[in-house]
Amino acid sequence: MKKCIVSNDAPKPVGPYSHAVQVGNLLFVSGQLAINPMSGKIEGDDIKVQTQLVFKNIEAILKEAGFSFEDVVKVNVYLSSLEDFAKFNEVYSTIFTQNFPARTTIEAKLLPGALIEVDVIAAKE
């Protein structure tokens, strides 16, 4: 049975989807952009700033469902330019410091102003 998760501390979904869906001990978090939850607008013109905001939004969703970054087992990263990979990794390595989740990183066409989008899968034991 699935449970839809919506956090008041993350940006409102911009379409017909939930912030996350929990099925048993698994949590599937929808892709998050660097959207300020208060303004509803993409913020930051640099990859480090956007990466921090994206993971702040993901953290709010994880918390709403009773999960944390320690529970994340898979991360999918979509960068508007792979030239930002090293700078993205600088921020990423402050969030995941041990027992690293599996990860995929690709270059993708994103919404205007977005430099990064991230979705994650988390699991509880």
Short mmCIF file of C-alpha atoms in Angstrom, two decimals:
data_model
loop_
_atom_site.label_atom_id
_atom_site.label_comp_id
_atom_site.label_asym_id
_atom_site.label_seq_id
_atom_site.Cartn_x
_atom_site.Cartn_y
_atom_site.Cartn_z
CA MET A 1 0.00 0.00 0.00
CA LYS A 2 1.40 3.41 -0.90
CA LYS A 3 1.36 6.56 1.19
CA CYS A 4 1.72 9.98 -0.47
CA ILE A 5 3.97 12.41 1.38
CA VAL A 6 3.67 16.19 1.15
CA SER A 7 5.82 18.56 3.23
CA ASN A 8 4.81 22.13 4.07
CA ASP A 9 8.53 22.93 4.30
CA ALA A 10 9.27 22.06 0.67
CA PRO A 11 8.10 23.83 -2.49
CA LYS A 12 4.59 22.91 -3.57
CA PRO A 13 4.57 20.38 -6.41
CA VAL A 14 4.20 22.15 -9.77
CA GLY A 15 2.12 19.36 -11.25
CA PRO A 16 0.06 16.28 -10.43
CA TYR A 17 2.60 14.47 -8.25
CA SER A 18 3.50 14.03 -4.59
CA HIS A 19 6.73 15.16 -2.96
CA ALA A 20 7.32 11.50 -2.19
CA VAL A 21 5.61 8.14 -2.10
CA GLN A 22 6.27 5.60 0.62
CA VAL A 23 5.77 1.91 -0.06
CA GLY A 24 6.64 -0.26 2.91
CA ASN A 25 10.13 0.68 4.05
CA LEU A 26 10.97 2.49 0.79
CA LEU A 27 10.56 6.21 0.09
CA PHE A 28 10.68 7.56 -3.45
CA VAL A 29 11.29 11.32 -3.46
CA SER A 30 10.28 13.26 -6.58
CA GLY A 31 12.85 15.41 -8.37
CA GLN A 32 13.54 18.67 -6.57
CA LEU A 33 14.77 21.93 -8.04
CA ALA A 34 16.31 24.92 -6.23
CA ILE A 35 12.88 26.41 -5.54
CA ASN A 36 12.45 28.56 -2.46
CA PRO A 37 9.39 27.16 -0.64
CA MET A 38 8.32 30.66 0.42
CA SER A 39 8.53 32.40 -2.96
CA GLY A 40 7.90 29.40 -5.22
CA LYS A 41 10.72 30.60 -7.48
CA ILE A 42 14.05 29.11 -8.49
CA GLU A 43 16.83 30.83 -6.57
CA GLY A 44 20.58 31.05 -7.00
CA ASP A 45 22.60 31.55 -10.13
CA ASP A 46 25.42 29.26 -9.09
CA ILE A 47 25.51 25.49 -8.82
CA LYS A 48 26.66 25.44 -5.18
CA VAL A 49 23.79 27.66 -4.00
CA GLN A 50 21.25 25.68 -6.02
CA THR A 51 22.62 22.35 -4.80
CA GLN A 52 22.30 23.47 -1.17
CA LEU A 53 18.67 24.54 -1.69
CA VAL A 54 17.79 21.33 -3.56
CA PHE A 55 19.10 19.21 -0.69
CA LYS A 56 17.39 21.44 1.90
CA ASN A 57 14.10 20.72 0.10
CA ILE A 58 14.86 16.99 -0.04
CA GLU A 59 15.73 16.99 3.66
CA ALA A 60 12.32 18.55 4.48
CA ILE A 61 10.56 15.82 2.51
CA LEU A 62 12.61 13.04 4.07
CA LYS A 63 11.91 14.45 7.54
CA GLU A 64 8.16 14.66 6.85
CA ALA A 65 8.20 10.92 6.14
CA GLY A 66 10.41 10.07 9.13
CA PHE A 67 13.55 9.50 7.06
CA SER A 68 16.95 11.23 6.92
CA PHE A 69 19.93 11.46 4.58
CA GLU A 70 21.37 8.41 6.38
CA ASP A 71 18.49 6.38 4.91
CA VAL A 72 19.16 7.42 1.29
CA VAL A 73 20.28 4.48 -0.85
CA LYS A 74 20.10 5.99 -4.36
CA VAL A 75 20.56 9.51 -5.72
CA ASN A 76 19.81 10.61 -9.29
CA VAL A 77 21.39 13.93 -10.25
CA TYR A 78 20.50 15.94 -13.34
CA LEU A 79 22.87 18.81 -14.11
CA SER A 80 22.23 21.38 -16.82
CA SER A 81 25.98 21.27 -17.50
CA LEU A 82 28.48 18.59 -16.54
CA GLU A 83 31.00 21.42 -16.22
CA ASP A 84 29.35 22.00 -12.82
CA PHE A 85 30.12 18.45 -11.64
CA ALA A 86 33.14 19.29 -9.45
CA LYS A 87 31.39 22.22 -7.73
CA PHE A 88 28.26 20.11 -7.22
CA ASN A 89 30.40 17.37 -5.67
CA GLU A 90 31.88 19.85 -3.18
CA VAL A 91 28.41 20.45 -1.70
CA TYR A 92 27.28 16.83 -2.10
CA SER A 93 30.27 15.60 -0.08
CA THR A 94 29.15 17.71 2.89
CA ILE A 95 25.73 16.01 2.89
CA PHE A 96 26.85 12.42 2.37
CA THR A 97 30.06 11.88 4.34
CA GLN A 98 30.08 8.09 4.81
CA ASN A 99 28.17 5.00 3.70
CA PHE A 100 27.59 6.76 0.40
CA PRO A 101 24.41 6.01 -1.54
CA ALA A 102 24.55 4.73 -5.10
CA ARG A 103 24.43 7.64 -7.55
CA THR A 104 23.83 8.48 -11.17
CA THR A 105 24.71 11.89 -12.62
CA ILE A 106 23.71 13.00 -16.09
CA GLU A 107 23.51 16.20 -18.10
CA ALA A 108 19.92 17.14 -18.92
CA LYS A 109 17.80 19.98 -20.23
CA LEU A 110 16.08 21.49 -17.18
CA LEU A 111 13.51 24.19 -16.57
CA PRO A 112 14.73 27.74 -17.28
CA GLY A 113 16.97 28.96 -14.46
CA ALA A 114 17.49 25.47 -13.02
CA LEU A 115 21.05 24.21 -12.89
CA ILE A 116 20.27 20.99 -11.02
CA GLU A 117 17.47 18.56 -10.19
CA VAL A 118 17.81 15.65 -7.76
CA ASP A 119 15.59 12.74 -6.80
CA VAL A 120 16.35 10.12 -4.19
CA ILE A 121 15.25 6.74 -2.91
CA ALA A 122 15.51 6.04 0.82
CA ALA A 123 15.02 2.82 2.78
CA LYS A 124 14.47 2.02 6.44
CA GLU A 125 15.61 -1.28 7.91
#
